[in-house]
Structures are given as C-alpha cells and as structure tokens.
Amino acid sequence: MDAQGRGRADDVDPADQWVLNPNTGEYELRLAPSPAQSSVPGPRGSGGRGPAGADGAARARRTEPARRAGAAASGGEAPSPRRRTNPPADADAGRRGRRPAPKKGKGKKVLMWTAGSLAFVVLGTGAAAYVYYEHLNDNITSVSDDGAGTGGFSKDRAINILLIGTDKRTGEGNGGYGDKNSAGHADTTLVLHVSKDRTNATALSIPRDLITDIPDCPTTQEDGSEEVIAGKQGTRFNNSLGQENRTPSCTMRTITELTGLKMDHFMVADFNAVKTLSSAVGGVKVCLAKDIKDPDSKLDLPKGEHLIEGEEALAFVRTRHSVGFGGDLSRIELQQQFLSSMMRSLKSDETLTNPSKMIKLAEAGTKALTVDSQISTIKKLADLGAELGKFDTKNLTFATVPVVDNPAEKVKATVVLKEPQAQQLFAMVRDDVSLTAVKQEKKKEKAAEAARLKGTKAPASEVRVRILNGGAVAGSAQETLSWLQVQEGVTKSENAGNAEQPLDRTTLEYGPDEADQARRLAEIMGLSGAALKPGKSVTNSQGLPAMTLTLGKDFEGAGVPLTTPAKVPDEVQKATADKVECAK
C-alpha cells in the first residue's frame, strides 16, 4: 500500500469543471492538460518513463497514441483539448454550483456522454477501481514490461494483472514514513486473476517477506538498450522491485517463477493513491473489533465502525503492530478488508451516479498510477476495465499465499511457502478454478468436466495415443512415452514430436469412440476433466485411430499428477469482497 506521489496542485475541484454546452443542452467536462508527473522505478535516468528520455519526448509518446486512438474510434481527427476563455452566463453558473442537478438515474448517461469510455479497472494496491477518460490520458505514466508479460490481455481468456504498492517515500507528506531515500520495494503485491468467463476473480496476496528466487531481469535502459539485472537466490520477495534498479517487469518475472502464472499487465500505486482515492470516494468504512493505537502508523481509533480517508486511511493500511500477530501477514488481512470496503463503495450507485465523485476518482487514479506500456492509453485501459468490471464483488475472493516461518532463522523475520498447500492454491488459480460459488453456468461446466472422468475405462494395453510436446521441457514427450510403455503398460503409444502451437495446459483430445481410452489415460496420468477435450481422433504410425496428448507448459514430468484441487486448502486465509470484516 506504500507509495510515491505525483507533484501537482489540487486547488481546483474537478466537479466545478462540468459546464453547460448551450448548443446541445448537455453538460461537458472541461479539463486543462495535466502537467508531468514522477514515477516508479524505471530505466536508470529515465524517471520511469521508459526509453524516451527527455520529459517532452516522453509526454509526446504518452499523449499522441491516445489521441490517434480516440480519432480512430470516432472516425475523425482527434479533438484538441477544449477550452473556454469567456463562458456564457449559464455555463459559468454551472461552474459556480447553480446548475440543475442531473435527474435521478441520469448520472451514468451524463458520464458516458463524454468522448472517452467509462471504465472500472479493479485494483488491489490502493483502491478497488479507477475511472479513466480520454482527456485524462496525459496523466498516465507507463514503464516497459520488458517482454515479461503476455503482450496484452485477451477477451477470450482469463486475465492476470500484477498490482504493486511500493514503499518509496516520495510525494507530499510522505517523507516522514521511514527511509525517504530508499529506492522502494514491492511492499504490497497482489495478483488479480479474472476468470475466462468473467464470473469470478481471485486477488492473491504475496507476502513481502517471502523467501524466493528473483530471476535474471532484462531491463530497458534510457537509450533503448537492454541490460540484464542479475537475479538473486533465496531473498525477500520485496527485493524484486526498486533494489539494484529492478523495475516492475522484474516483479512480473518473479511472480511467474513463483506461481507459474504469466502476467498480462502490471499496475503500480503509491502512498497517495490511498489518501486521495479514499477521500475522492467520500471515505471508506472500516470496522475494528478492538481499540487500536499504533504509534508507528499513527492510527488511533476506538473499537467500532469508522469512515476514514486521507492520512487516516493510509495509517489504517500501514498498521501491523497493533493487529493480529503484529506482523506483515496481519497487515495483509487489514489491507484486504480495506480494499473490499472500498470496492463496495466504488461499485455502489451512490458513487456511480455522482459526477463529482467520479471525476475526483478519475483525477486521483490517473495521477497515482503507473502502468505497463501495453496499456498506456485510455482506450486500452477502458477495454481492460470493461472486462475487469464484469464480475460481482461477492465472487471476488481475497486470499493470501500460505506460508510458514522460515525454519532457517532463529529470530523469525521471513517466511517460506507452506507446501503442498501453496502449490495447490497456485494450481487452482492457473486452472481458472473459482475460490467461491459462481453462476449456474459455471457449475454446469464443472459438472460436464467431472462427467468426462466417469464411466468405463479401457485396459491400458488398448489405449492408443500420440504424444506431442506443446510447451513442456525439451524431452518431455519421449520421457512420457517411456514411462507409459514400461511402467504403465500403454504400449500403443508413440512420440509425435512438437505441437504446432504451445499450450499453457496439457490436453488430451479424443474421438467419439475413444472416451473409455481417454478415461484410462486420464487416470494413469492424473489429468483433470478440464484436460479432456472431446474432438476427433488422428491416425497413428500403424494406420489406426489414436488420441492426441499434448504436454503443455504445466507439465512437470512423467508420473506427476496434473489434477487441479477442487477445494481450497483449509490452511489458506481467504475472504470475499462482499463481506464486512472487523480488524482484530
């Protein structure tokens, strides 16, 4: 939840910039271009703006693509920023607060009327959602993902967003929170996984003190060249950002190494995101099961419910010594409670139909956020926001990676993964398994997958299958062939080489008359019902029909089961965003 800020004056209420257009009878939002902003750790000397170098070049790079995108969407030239030196009397009255209030139910229509798209980008580091407009494009700061991501989300598959809160102390009023000269760390990190069908989502918290391996990180420099920042074995996860000039792309690579999840995008929030967004939404409701007086975070609140914002909100999410066991894991639960409450506020009609709140959120969000260069325009963010806003808050589950105290330490300061629970949780997220109940359609899909495993099974000696390597480690197809033939009696199997396209998940495609063979092979290999794909058979080297087994990137070796757990391990701490929790 920690952050750096953006130096910018905030003496103008954005709500006062709605003015009446006398030609249309509608209210329009008039905003001046935003000045440049500071940013998260980026290529050395670039100020986090990537290889563009000078501020002027960076601004041009950020703004021009968005204007061209806006022009393409509207079928004409991109409009220049609207200004009015001498507004008509009725428009001036609107700015002074005497304009008539929108009619009940008109709030969304008024907002959607603007040239840009209204979009919610669900976040976890400092807020649950941000609103972006085309004319706010110039506020957005971007950093290269250095090829660590997928290259961009897709509407026909699950979406993975890395959400990072850095503890860099820049920004007004933040210098007193600790080491203000630090380059910052990945202090608060969540992986937001949105299901393929958009019915549910999981926000997975990664403890900052988790001992893990940071891989080598190719990183774009100011001049456009690439430098590989050496990896580090057995170090705290939070060292994946800021330290030794690591950028958010390095945190992406570390997450992939840790969980097996490939990230689509990253978003980095700062200290001021908590302060400004909590104020813009009108405060965030929190609940305390006891009095809390934390001299470190400066939080001083009695037991009960409270509406907090600004500095008090930041103190709440930074508190750890006065809740739970007094460590970072207890603070994670507190932050999840805060984010759940903010999401409920942001998705409420009271916010959605309030132009003043929406514009304040837009201003606060775009100034407090750094994104990867794949989503550095309003159009791309709007498209992403449209996908991330589809699930219901009751189907958003906050969970924390299961860990235990590091056994190598006498004084417990770090943690390590708790196995096998951590790998089971990672497998559920990778395989798009919801951690909460979802729509009936999802239940039917799961029932159909389970049904594929039920029924008669052919003897192993009758199973005919061709094995392809579709992204597994080199040699996996031959290893699997030998294992099946020698140890499992699947003698009618053969190595068919490499697949045409790599797959994230291992699949077994079978024809209409091969279901009994598919069930036997699934049992032998530990395949889930989701891996079984009814389709067509192929012809093997003997001219006989056979199934096709394609080993995907999830394949871990012959004999290692690929069955995804159907239930979250009991040891995993989790809570849904629709529930009110009280800090203990």
Coordinates of C-alpha atoms in Angstrom, one line a residue:
M1 CA 0.0 0.0 0.0
D2 CA 3.0 2.2 0.1
A3 CA 3.7 4.7 -2.5
Q4 CA 5.3 7.7 -4.1
G5 CA 3.4 10.7 -5.2
R6 CA 2.9 12.9 -8.1
G7 CA 3.7 16.6 -7.5
R8 CA 0.7 18.5 -8.7
A9 CA -1.6 21.3 -7.4
D10 CA -5.0 20.2 -6.3
D11 CA -6.7 23.5 -5.7
V12 CA -9.4 23.0 -8.4
D13 CA -12.4 20.9 -7.7
P14 CA -12.9 18.7 -10.8
A15 CA -16.6 18.8 -10.2
D16 CA -16.6 22.5 -10.9
Q17 CA -15.4 21.8 -14.4
W18 CA -18.8 20.5 -15.7
V19 CA -20.2 23.3 -17.9
L20 CA -23.3 23.5 -20.0
N21 CA -23.0 23.4 -23.7
P22 CA -25.7 25.8 -25.0
N23 CA -25.8 24.1 -28.4
T24 CA -26.6 20.6 -27.0
G25 CA -28.2 21.3 -23.6
E26 CA -25.8 18.8 -22.1
Y27 CA -23.1 19.3 -19.5
E28 CA -19.5 18.8 -20.7
L29 CA -16.3 18.2 -18.7
R30 CA -13.6 20.8 -19.4
L31 CA -10.1 19.9 -18.1
A32 CA -6.8 21.5 -18.9
P33 CA -3.9 19.2 -19.9
S34 CA -2.2 17.7 -16.8
P35 CA 1.5 18.5 -16.1
A36 CA 4.2 15.9 -16.0
Q37 CA 4.4 13.5 -13.0
S38 CA 7.0 11.5 -11.2
S39 CA 7.0 7.7 -11.4
V40 CA 8.0 4.3 -10.0
P41 CA 11.5 2.8 -10.5
G42 CA 12.2 2.6 -14.2
P43 CA 15.2 2.5 -16.5
R44 CA 18.1 4.5 -14.9
G45 CA 17.9 8.2 -15.7
S46 CA 14.5 7.9 -17.4
G47 CA 12.4 8.9 -14.4
G48 CA 10.3 5.7 -15.0
R49 CA 9.1 6.8 -18.4
G50 CA 10.9 4.2 -20.4
P51 CA 13.4 4.8 -23.2
A52 CA 12.0 8.1 -24.4
G53 CA 14.5 10.2 -22.3
A54 CA 13.5 13.8 -22.0
D55 CA 10.2 14.8 -20.4
G56 CA 9.0 16.5 -23.6
A57 CA 9.6 13.3 -25.7
A58 CA 8.0 11.2 -23.0
R59 CA 4.9 13.3 -22.9
A60 CA 4.6 13.2 -26.7
R61 CA 4.9 9.4 -26.6
R62 CA 2.2 9.1 -24.0
T63 CA -0.3 11.5 -25.4
E64 CA -0.2 11.2 -29.2
P65 CA -1.1 7.4 -29.4
A66 CA -4.1 8.1 -27.2
R67 CA -5.3 11.0 -29.4
R68 CA -4.8 8.9 -32.5
A69 CA -6.7 6.1 -30.8
G70 CA -9.5 8.4 -30.0
A71 CA -9.7 9.7 -33.5
A72 CA -9.8 6.1 -34.9
A73 CA -12.6 5.2 -32.6
S74 CA -14.7 8.2 -33.6
G75 CA -13.9 8.0 -37.3
G76 CA -12.3 11.5 -37.5
E77 CA -9.4 13.6 -36.3
A78 CA -8.6 13.6 -32.6
P79 CA -10.1 16.7 -30.9
S80 CA -7.8 19.2 -29.3
P81 CA -8.3 20.0 -25.5
R82 CA -11.5 22.1 -25.1
R83 CA -11.0 25.5 -23.5
R84 CA -13.3 28.4 -22.9
T85 CA -12.0 31.8 -22.1
N86 CA -15.3 33.6 -21.7
P87 CA -18.0 31.0 -21.0
P88 CA -21.6 32.1 -21.4
A89 CA -23.5 33.0 -18.3
D90 CA -25.3 29.7 -18.0
A91 CA -22.1 27.8 -18.2
D92 CA -20.4 30.0 -15.6
A93 CA -23.4 29.4 -13.3
G94 CA -22.9 25.7 -13.8
R95 CA -19.3 26.0 -12.5
R96 CA -20.4 28.0 -9.5
G97 CA -22.7 25.2 -8.4
R98 CA -26.0 26.7 -9.6
R99 CA -26.5 24.3 -12.4
P100 CA -29.5 21.9 -12.0
A101 CA -28.6 18.5 -10.6
P102 CA -28.9 15.6 -13.0
K103 CA -32.2 13.8 -12.9
K104 CA -32.5 10.6 -10.9
G105 CA -31.0 7.8 -13.0
K106 CA -29.2 10.1 -15.4
G107 CA -25.8 10.0 -13.7
K108 CA -24.4 7.2 -15.8
K109 CA -25.8 8.7 -19.0
V110 CA -24.1 12.0 -18.3
L111 CA -20.8 10.3 -17.7
M112 CA -21.0 8.0 -20.7
W113 CA -21.8 11.0 -22.9
T114 CA -18.2 12.2 -22.9
A115 CA -15.8 11.3 -25.7
G116 CA -13.9 8.8 -23.6
S117 CA -15.3 5.5 -22.3
L118 CA -16.3 5.0 -18.6
A119 CA -14.3 2.0 -17.3
F120 CA -13.5 0.4 -14.0
V121 CA -10.1 -1.0 -13.6
V122 CA -10.2 -3.2 -10.5
L123 CA -7.1 -2.7 -8.3
G124 CA -5.8 -4.0 -5.1
T125 CA -2.9 -1.8 -4.0
G126 CA -4.6 1.3 -3.1
A127 CA -8.2 1.1 -4.4
A128 CA -10.7 -1.2 -6.0
A129 CA -11.4 0.8 -9.2
Y130 CA -10.3 3.8 -11.2
V131 CA -12.3 5.7 -13.8
Y132 CA -10.5 6.9 -17.0
Y133 CA -11.5 9.4 -19.6
E134 CA -9.8 10.1 -22.9
H135 CA -8.9 13.7 -21.9
L136 CA -7.1 12.3 -18.8
N137 CA -4.7 10.3 -21.0
D138 CA -1.9 12.7 -20.4
N139 CA -1.9 11.8 -16.6
I140 CA -0.9 8.2 -17.3
T141 CA 2.7 7.2 -16.7
S142 CA 4.0 4.0 -18.3
V143 CA 7.0 1.7 -17.9
S144 CA 8.1 -1.0 -20.3
D145 CA 7.2 -4.6 -19.3
D146 CA 10.5 -5.7 -21.0
G147 CA 8.8 -8.7 -22.5
A148 CA 7.9 -10.2 -19.1
G149 CA 4.2 -10.2 -19.8
T150 CA 2.0 -11.9 -22.4
G151 CA 1.9 -8.8 -24.6
G152 CA -1.6 -7.9 -23.7
F153 CA -4.8 -9.3 -22.3
S154 CA -7.4 -11.1 -24.4
K155 CA -11.2 -11.0 -24.2
D156 CA -11.4 -14.8 -24.8
R157 CA -9.2 -16.0 -21.9
A158 CA -8.5 -15.3 -18.3
I159 CA -6.7 -12.1 -17.3
N160 CA -3.8 -11.8 -14.8
I161 CA -2.9 -8.3 -13.5
L162 CA 0.0 -7.7 -11.2
L163 CA -0.8 -5.0 -8.6
I164 CA 2.1 -3.5 -6.7
G165 CA 2.3 -1.0 -3.9
T166 CA 5.8 0.4 -3.4
D167 CA 7.2 1.8 -0.2
K168 CA 9.1 4.5 -1.9
R169 CA 8.6 7.7 0.2
T170 CA 8.3 10.4 -2.4
G171 CA 5.2 12.6 -2.6
E172 CA 3.8 15.4 -0.5
G173 CA 3.6 14.5 3.2
N174 CA 5.2 11.0 2.8
G175 CA 8.8 11.8 3.7
G176 CA 8.2 11.1 7.4
Y177 CA 7.1 7.5 7.0
G178 CA 10.6 6.0 7.2
D179 CA 13.5 5.8 4.8
K180 CA 12.6 8.5 2.4
N181 CA 15.8 8.0 0.4
S182 CA 15.0 4.3 -0.3
A183 CA 14.5 3.2 -4.0
G184 CA 11.5 1.4 -2.7
H185 CA 10.4 -2.3 -2.7
A186 CA 7.4 -4.4 -3.8
D187 CA 5.9 -3.8 -0.4
T188 CA 2.3 -4.8 -1.1
T189 CA 1.7 -7.2 -4.0
L190 CA -1.4 -8.8 -5.3
V191 CA -2.1 -11.0 -8.4
L192 CA -5.6 -10.3 -9.7
H193 CA -6.9 -13.2 -11.7
V194 CA -10.2 -12.7 -13.5
S195 CA -11.8 -15.9 -14.8
K196 CA -12.2 -16.6 -18.5
D197 CA -16.0 -16.4 -18.3
R198 CA -15.7 -13.2 -16.1
T199 CA -18.0 -14.6 -13.4
N200 CA -15.4 -14.5 -10.6
A201 CA -11.9 -13.3 -9.6
T202 CA -9.2 -14.0 -7.2
A203 CA -6.9 -11.4 -5.6
L204 CA -3.9 -13.3 -4.3
S205 CA -1.6 -11.5 -1.8
I206 CA 2.1 -12.3 -1.9
P207 CA 3.8 -11.7 1.5
R208 CA 6.6 -9.2 1.1
D209 CA 8.9 -11.2 3.4
L210 CA 8.5 -14.4 1.5
I211 CA 11.9 -16.0 0.7
T212 CA 12.1 -16.8 -3.0
D213 CA 14.4 -16.6 -6.1
I214 CA 14.5 -13.5 -8.3
P215 CA 15.4 -14.4 -11.9
D216 CA 17.7 -12.5 -14.2
C217 CA 15.7 -9.5 -15.5
P218 CA 16.3 -8.0 -18.9
T219 CA 15.6 -4.3 -18.4
T220 CA 15.2 -1.4 -21.0
Q221 CA 17.5 1.5 -20.4
E222 CA 17.1 5.2 -21.1
D223 CA 18.8 4.9 -24.5
G224 CA 16.7 2.0 -25.6
S225 CA 19.4 -0.6 -24.9
E226 CA 18.8 -3.6 -22.7
E227 CA 20.7 -4.5 -19.5
V228 CA 20.2 -7.8 -17.7
I229 CA 20.0 -7.2 -13.9
A230 CA 21.4 -10.3 -12.3
G231 CA 19.0 -12.5 -10.3
K232 CA 19.3 -13.3 -6.7
Q233 CA 18.6 -16.6 -4.9
G234 CA 16.9 -17.0 -1.6
T235 CA 16.0 -13.4 -0.9
R236 CA 12.9 -11.5 0.2
F237 CA 10.2 -11.2 -2.5
N238 CA 10.0 -7.4 -2.0
N239 CA 13.6 -7.0 -3.4
S240 CA 12.1 -7.7 -6.8
L241 CA 11.3 -4.0 -7.3
G242 CA 13.5 -0.9 -6.8
Q243 CA 16.5 -2.7 -5.4
E244 CA 19.5 -2.8 -7.8
N245 CA 17.5 -0.8 -10.3
R246 CA 14.8 -3.5 -10.8
T247 CA 11.6 -2.3 -12.4
P248 CA 8.1 -3.7 -12.2
S249 CA 8.9 -6.1 -15.1
C250 CA 11.3 -7.9 -12.8
T251 CA 8.5 -8.4 -10.2
M252 CA 6.4 -9.8 -13.1
R253 CA 9.1 -12.4 -13.8
T254 CA 9.5 -13.2 -10.1
I255 CA 5.7 -13.8 -9.9
T256 CA 5.8 -16.1 -12.9
E257 CA 8.7 -18.1 -11.4
L258 CA 6.9 -18.4 -8.1
T259 CA 3.3 -19.2 -9.2
G260 CA 3.5 -20.4 -12.8
L261 CA 1.2 -17.6 -13.8
K262 CA 2.1 -15.4 -16.7
M263 CA 1.1 -11.8 -16.2
D264 CA -0.8 -9.8 -18.8
H265 CA -0.1 -6.4 -17.3
F266 CA 1.1 -4.6 -14.2
M267 CA -0.1 -1.5 -12.3
V268 CA 1.8 0.3 -9.6
A269 CA 0.2 2.5 -7.0
D270 CA 1.7 4.9 -4.5
F271 CA 1.1 6.2 -1.0
N272 CA -1.0 9.0 -2.3
A273 CA -3.4 6.5 -4.0
V274 CA -4.7 5.5 -0.7
K275 CA -5.0 9.1 0.6
T276 CA -6.6 10.7 -2.5
L277 CA -8.9 7.9 -3.6
S278 CA -10.3 7.3 -0.1
S279 CA -11.1 11.0 0.0
A280 CA -12.5 11.1 -3.5
V281 CA -14.9 8.3 -2.8
G282 CA -16.1 10.1 0.3
G283 CA -14.4 7.9 2.9
V284 CA -14.0 4.1 3.3
K285 CA -16.0 2.3 6.0
V286 CA -13.9 0.1 8.3
C287 CA -14.6 -2.0 11.4
L288 CA -12.4 -2.6 14.4
A289 CA -13.0 -5.4 16.9
K290 CA -10.9 -3.6 19.4
D291 CA -9.3 -0.2 20.1
I292 CA -6.2 0.4 18.0
K293 CA -3.5 2.8 19.0
D294 CA -0.4 2.2 16.8
P295 CA 2.5 4.7 17.5
D296 CA 4.3 3.6 14.3
S297 CA 1.5 4.1 11.8
K298 CA -0.1 6.9 13.9
L299 CA -3.5 5.1 13.8
D300 CA -5.6 5.9 16.8
L301 CA -9.2 4.6 16.6
P302 CA -11.6 3.1 19.2
K303 CA -13.5 -0.1 18.7
G304 CA -16.4 0.0 16.2
E305 CA -17.2 1.3 12.7
H306 CA -15.5 4.3 11.2
L307 CA -15.4 6.3 8.0
I308 CA -11.8 7.0 7.2
E309 CA -10.0 8.9 4.4
G310 CA -6.7 10.6 3.6
E311 CA -3.9 10.3 6.2
E312 CA -6.1 8.2 8.5
A313 CA -6.8 5.7 5.7
L314 CA -3.1 5.4 4.9
A315 CA -2.4 4.9 8.6
F316 CA -5.0 2.1 8.7
V317 CA -3.5 0.1 5.8
R318 CA 0.0 0.6 7.2
T319 CA -0.9 -0.7 10.7
R320 CA 0.6 -4.0 11.7
H321 CA 2.0 -3.9 15.2
S322 CA -1.5 -3.4 16.8
V323 CA -3.5 -6.1 14.9
G324 CA -3.3 -9.9 14.8
F325 CA 0.1 -11.2 15.5
G326 CA 1.7 -7.8 14.9
G327 CA 3.4 -8.7 11.6
D328 CA 3.1 -8.3 7.9
L329 CA 0.7 -11.2 7.5
S330 CA -1.8 -9.5 9.9
R331 CA -1.4 -6.2 7.9
I332 CA -2.3 -8.1 4.7
E333 CA -5.6 -9.1 6.2
L334 CA -6.2 -5.5 7.2
Q335 CA -5.5 -4.2 3.7
Q336 CA -7.8 -6.8 2.2
Q337 CA -10.6 -5.6 4.5
F338 CA -9.9 -2.0 3.4
L339 CA -9.9 -2.9 -0.3
S340 CA -13.1 -4.9 0.0
S341 CA -14.8 -2.0 1.6
M342 CA -13.5 0.5 -1.0
M343 CA -14.7 -1.8 -3.8
R344 CA -18.2 -1.8 -2.3
S345 CA -18.2 1.9 -2.1
L346 CA -16.9 2.4 -5.7
K347 CA -19.4 0.0 -7.2
S348 CA -22.4 1.5 -5.2
D349 CA -25.0 3.6 -7.0
E350 CA -24.1 6.4 -4.7
T351 CA -20.7 6.6 -6.4
L352 CA -21.6 5.6 -10.0
T353 CA -24.4 8.2 -10.3
N354 CA -22.4 11.0 -8.7
P355 CA -20.4 13.0 -11.4
S356 CA -18.4 14.9 -8.7
K357 CA -17.1 11.7 -7.1
M358 CA -16.4 10.0 -10.5
I359 CA -14.3 12.9 -11.7
K360 CA -12.4 13.2 -8.5
L361 CA -11.7 9.4 -8.7
A362 CA -10.5 9.9 -12.3
E363 CA -8.1 12.6 -11.3
A364 CA -6.8 10.8 -8.2
G365 CA -6.5 7.4 -10.1
T366 CA -4.6 8.7 -13.1
K367 CA -2.2 10.7 -11.0
A368 CA -1.4 7.9 -8.6
L369 CA -0.9 5.0 -11.1
T370 CA 1.9 3.7 -13.2
V371 CA 1.0 1.0 -15.8
D372 CA 3.0 -1.1 -18.3
S373 CA 3.4 0.3 -21.8
Q374 CA 1.0 -2.2 -23.3
I375 CA -2.0 -0.4 -21.6
S376 CA -0.7 3.2 -21.6
T377 CA -3.7 4.8 -23.4
I378 CA -7.2 5.5 -22.2
K379 CA -8.7 3.3 -24.9
K380 CA -6.7 0.2 -23.9
L381 CA -7.4 0.9 -20.2
A382 CA -11.1 1.3 -21.0
D383 CA -11.1 -2.0 -22.8
L384 CA -9.4 -3.7 -19.9
G385 CA -11.7 -2.0 -17.4
A386 CA -14.7 -3.3 -19.2
E387 CA -13.5 -6.8 -18.8
L388 CA -12.5 -6.4 -15.2
G389 CA -15.8 -4.8 -14.2
K390 CA -18.0 -7.8 -15.1
F391 CA -17.8 -9.9 -12.0
D392 CA -19.8 -9.4 -8.9
T393 CA -18.0 -8.4 -5.7
K394 CA -19.4 -11.5 -3.9
N395 CA -17.4 -13.6 -6.4
L396 CA -14.1 -11.7 -5.7
T397 CA -12.0 -13.7 -3.3
F398 CA -9.1 -12.2 -1.4
A399 CA -6.6 -14.9 -0.5
T400 CA -3.1 -15.0 0.9
V401 CA -0.4 -17.4 -0.2
P402 CA 0.0 -20.0 2.6
V403 CA 3.4 -19.6 4.4
V404 CA 5.2 -20.7 7.5
D405 CA 8.1 -19.1 9.5
N406 CA 11.5 -19.6 7.9
P407 CA 13.0 -22.6 9.7
A408 CA 16.5 -21.4 8.9
E409 CA 16.1 -18.4 11.2
K410 CA 16.4 -18.3 15.0
V411 CA 14.7 -14.8 15.1
K412 CA 11.7 -15.2 12.8
A413 CA 11.7 -12.3 10.3
T414 CA 10.9 -14.1 7.0
V415 CA 8.6 -16.8 5.7
V416 CA 8.7 -19.6 3.2
L417 CA 5.9 -21.3 1.2
K418 CA 3.8 -23.8 3.1
E419 CA 3.7 -27.0 1.0
P420 CA 1.7 -28.6 -0.6
Q421 CA -1.0 -26.0 0.1
A422 CA 0.8 -23.2 -1.8
Q423 CA 1.2 -25.3 -4.9
Q424 CA -2.4 -26.4 -4.7
L425 CA -3.6 -22.8 -4.5
F426 CA -1.4 -21.8 -7.4
A427 CA -2.8 -24.7 -9.5
M428 CA -6.3 -23.6 -8.8
V429 CA -5.6 -20.1 -10.0
R430 CA -3.7 -21.3 -13.0
D431 CA -6.5 -23.6 -14.0
D432 CA -9.2 -20.9 -13.5
V433 CA -10.9 -22.6 -10.6
S434 CA -13.1 -20.2 -8.7
L435 CA -12.5 -19.9 -4.9
T436 CA -16.1 -19.1 -4.4
A437 CA -19.5 -20.1 -5.7
V438 CA -20.4 -18.6 -9.1
K439 CA -23.2 -18.6 -11.6
Q440 CA -25.1 -21.8 -12.6
E441 CA -23.4 -21.8 -16.0
K442 CA -20.0 -22.3 -14.3
K443 CA -21.4 -25.1 -12.2
K444 CA -22.7 -26.8 -15.3
E445 CA -19.3 -26.5 -17.0
K446 CA -17.6 -28.1 -13.9
A447 CA -20.2 -30.8 -13.8
A448 CA -19.6 -31.6 -17.5
E449 CA -15.8 -31.8 -16.9
A450 CA -16.3 -34.2 -14.0
A451 CA -18.7 -36.4 -16.1
R452 CA -15.9 -37.0 -18.6
L453 CA -14.0 -38.9 -16.0
K454 CA -16.9 -41.2 -15.1
G455 CA -17.7 -44.4 -17.0
T456 CA -15.9 -47.5 -18.2
K457 CA -12.2 -47.5 -18.7
A458 CA -10.3 -49.4 -21.4
P459 CA -7.4 -51.6 -20.4
A460 CA -4.0 -49.8 -20.6
S461 CA -2.9 -52.2 -23.3
E462 CA -5.7 -50.9 -25.6
V463 CA -5.0 -47.2 -25.2
R464 CA -3.7 -45.7 -28.4
V465 CA -2.2 -42.2 -28.1
R466 CA 0.2 -39.9 -29.9
I467 CA 2.3 -37.6 -27.6
L468 CA 3.2 -34.0 -28.6
N469 CA 5.4 -31.6 -26.7
G470 CA 3.4 -28.3 -26.6
G471 CA 5.5 -26.2 -24.3
A472 CA 6.9 -28.6 -21.7
V473 CA 10.6 -29.0 -21.1
A474 CA 12.5 -30.4 -24.0
G475 CA 12.5 -34.3 -24.0
S476 CA 9.2 -34.5 -22.1
A477 CA 7.3 -36.3 -24.9
Q478 CA 10.0 -39.1 -25.0
E479 CA 10.1 -39.3 -21.2
T480 CA 6.4 -39.7 -21.0
L481 CA 6.4 -42.3 -23.8
S482 CA 9.0 -44.4 -22.0
W483 CA 7.1 -44.1 -18.7
L484 CA 3.8 -45.1 -20.2
Q485 CA 5.1 -48.1 -22.1
V486 CA 7.5 -49.5 -19.5
Q487 CA 5.7 -48.7 -16.2
E488 CA 2.1 -48.3 -17.1
G489 CA 1.6 -50.8 -20.0
V490 CA 0.4 -48.3 -22.5
T491 CA 2.3 -50.0 -25.3
K492 CA 0.3 -48.5 -28.2
S493 CA 1.8 -45.0 -27.6
E494 CA 4.2 -43.0 -29.7
N495 CA 6.2 -39.8 -29.7
A496 CA 4.8 -37.4 -32.4
G497 CA 7.3 -34.6 -31.8
N498 CA 6.4 -30.9 -31.2
A499 CA 3.0 -29.4 -31.4
E500 CA 2.3 -26.6 -33.9
Q501 CA 1.4 -24.2 -31.1
P502 CA 2.5 -24.1 -27.4
L503 CA -0.3 -24.6 -24.8
D504 CA -0.4 -23.4 -21.2
R505 CA -2.3 -26.5 -20.2
T506 CA -1.9 -30.2 -21.0
T507 CA -4.8 -31.6 -23.1
L508 CA -6.0 -35.0 -24.3
E509 CA -8.2 -34.8 -27.4
Y510 CA -10.2 -38.0 -28.3
G511 CA -12.7 -39.1 -30.8
P512 CA -16.3 -40.2 -30.2
D513 CA -15.4 -43.9 -29.8
E514 CA -12.4 -43.3 -27.6
A515 CA -13.9 -42.0 -24.4
D516 CA -13.1 -45.2 -22.5
Q517 CA -9.4 -44.9 -23.6
A518 CA -9.4 -41.2 -22.5
R519 CA -10.7 -42.1 -19.1
R520 CA -8.0 -44.7 -18.6
L521 CA -5.2 -42.4 -19.7
A522 CA -6.5 -39.6 -17.5
E523 CA -6.5 -42.0 -14.5
I524 CA -2.9 -43.1 -15.3
M525 CA -1.6 -39.5 -15.7
G526 CA -3.7 -37.7 -13.2
L527 CA -5.5 -35.5 -15.7
S528 CA -8.5 -33.4 -14.6
G529 CA -11.8 -33.4 -16.5
A530 CA -10.8 -30.0 -17.9
A531 CA -7.9 -31.5 -19.7
L532 CA -10.1 -33.9 -21.6
K533 CA -11.3 -32.5 -24.9
P534 CA -13.9 -34.3 -26.9
G535 CA -13.0 -33.9 -30.6
K536 CA -11.6 -36.1 -33.3
S537 CA -9.1 -38.9 -33.4
V538 CA -5.9 -38.9 -35.5
T539 CA -4.1 -41.7 -37.4
N540 CA -1.0 -43.2 -35.7
S541 CA 2.0 -44.8 -37.5
Q542 CA 0.2 -48.1 -37.8
G543 CA -2.7 -46.5 -39.6
L544 CA -5.0 -46.9 -36.6
P545 CA -7.1 -44.2 -34.9
A546 CA -5.5 -42.7 -31.8
M547 CA -5.9 -39.9 -29.3
T548 CA -3.6 -36.8 -29.1
L549 CA -1.9 -36.0 -25.8
T550 CA -0.3 -32.5 -25.9
L551 CA 2.0 -31.8 -23.0
G552 CA 1.6 -28.1 -22.1
K553 CA 3.7 -25.7 -20.0
D554 CA 2.1 -27.0 -16.8
F555 CA 3.6 -30.5 -17.4
E556 CA 6.0 -31.2 -14.6
G557 CA 7.3 -34.7 -15.5
A558 CA 6.1 -38.2 -16.2
G559 CA 4.0 -39.5 -13.3
V560 CA 3.4 -36.1 -11.7
P561 CA -0.4 -35.7 -11.5
L562 CA -2.0 -32.7 -13.2
T563 CA -5.3 -32.8 -11.4
T564 CA -6.4 -29.4 -10.1
P565 CA -7.7 -29.4 -6.5
A566 CA -11.5 -28.8 -6.4
K567 CA -11.4 -27.2 -3.0
V568 CA -9.2 -24.5 -1.4
P569 CA -6.9 -26.0 1.2
D570 CA -8.2 -25.3 4.7
E571 CA -5.0 -23.5 5.7
V572 CA -5.5 -20.8 3.1
Q573 CA -6.7 -17.5 4.6
K574 CA -9.5 -16.1 2.3
A575 CA -12.5 -13.7 2.3
T576 CA -14.9 -12.4 -0.3
A577 CA -15.2 -8.7 -1.1
D578 CA -18.9 -8.5 -0.2
K579 CA -18.4 -9.4 3.5
V580 CA -17.8 -6.9 6.2
E581 CA -14.8 -7.9 8.3
C582 CA -13.6 -6.3 11.6
A583 CA -9.9 -5.9 12.3
K584 CA -8.8 -7.9 15.4

